[in-house]
Coordinates of C-alpha atoms in Angstrom, one line a residue:
X63 CA -5.8 115.2 -48.2
X64 CA -6.2 118.2 -50.6
X65 CA -9.3 118.4 -52.8
X66 CA -7.1 118.2 -55.9
X67 CA -5.7 114.8 -54.7
X68 CA -9.2 113.7 -53.9
X69 CA -10.5 114.5 -57.4
X70 CA -7.5 112.9 -59.0
X71 CA -8.2 109.7 -57.1
X72 CA -11.9 109.9 -58.1
X73 CA -11.0 110.3 -61.8
X74 CA -8.4 107.5 -61.6
X75 CA -11.0 105.1 -60.2
X76 CA -14.2 106.2 -62.0
X77 CA -12.8 107.8 -65.1
X78 CA -12.6 111.5 -65.8
X79 CA -16.0 111.6 -67.4
X80 CA -17.9 109.7 -64.7
X81 CA -16.3 110.8 -61.4
X82 CA -18.3 114.0 -61.1
X83 CA -21.5 112.3 -62.1
X84 CA -20.9 109.6 -59.5
X85 CA -20.1 112.3 -56.9
X86 CA -23.3 114.2 -57.7
X87 CA -25.7 111.3 -57.9
X88 CA -24.6 108.4 -55.7
X89 CA -26.0 108.7 -52.1
X90 CA -23.9 106.6 -49.7
X91 CA -24.7 105.5 -46.2
X92 CA -21.0 105.8 -45.4
X93 CA -21.4 109.6 -45.9
X94 CA -24.4 109.9 -43.7
X95 CA -26.9 109.5 -46.6
X96 CA -25.1 112.2 -48.7
X97 CA -23.5 112.4 -52.0
X98 CA -19.8 113.2 -52.3
X99 CA -20.6 116.8 -53.2
X100 CA -23.1 117.1 -50.3
X101 CA -20.6 115.7 -47.8
X102 CA -17.8 118.1 -48.9
X103 CA -20.3 121.0 -48.8
X104 CA -21.3 120.0 -45.3
X105 CA -17.7 120.3 -44.2
X106 CA -16.5 116.7 -44.3
X107 CA -12.7 116.4 -44.8
X108 CA -11.7 115.1 -48.2
X109 CA -9.8 112.1 -46.7
X110 CA -13.0 111.0 -44.8
X111 CA -15.1 111.3 -47.9
X112 CA -12.5 109.3 -49.9
X113 CA -12.6 106.6 -47.2
X114 CA -16.4 106.5 -47.4
X115 CA -16.2 106.2 -51.2
X116 CA -13.6 103.4 -50.9
X117 CA -15.8 101.5 -48.5
X118 CA -19.0 102.0 -50.4
X119 CA -17.6 100.8 -53.8
X120 CA -15.0 98.4 -52.6
X121 CA -11.9 100.2 -53.8
X122 CA -8.9 97.9 -53.0
X123 CA -6.6 98.9 -50.1
X124 CA -3.6 99.6 -52.3
X125 CA -5.7 102.4 -54.0
X126 CA -6.8 104.0 -50.8

């Protein structure tokens, strides 16, 4: 998954104004105790980060 697609999905789910705030502030066990930005900076693949977000916040399977 390309980062542009990842951020589009984040904006679709959280809203354009909240997606980045969520990505900076919400620490998730599914990302090894990291935020989205920290996981991406640590080298995680965007698709794996998206899967972690989906699991953490309960995004329905049809949106994954």
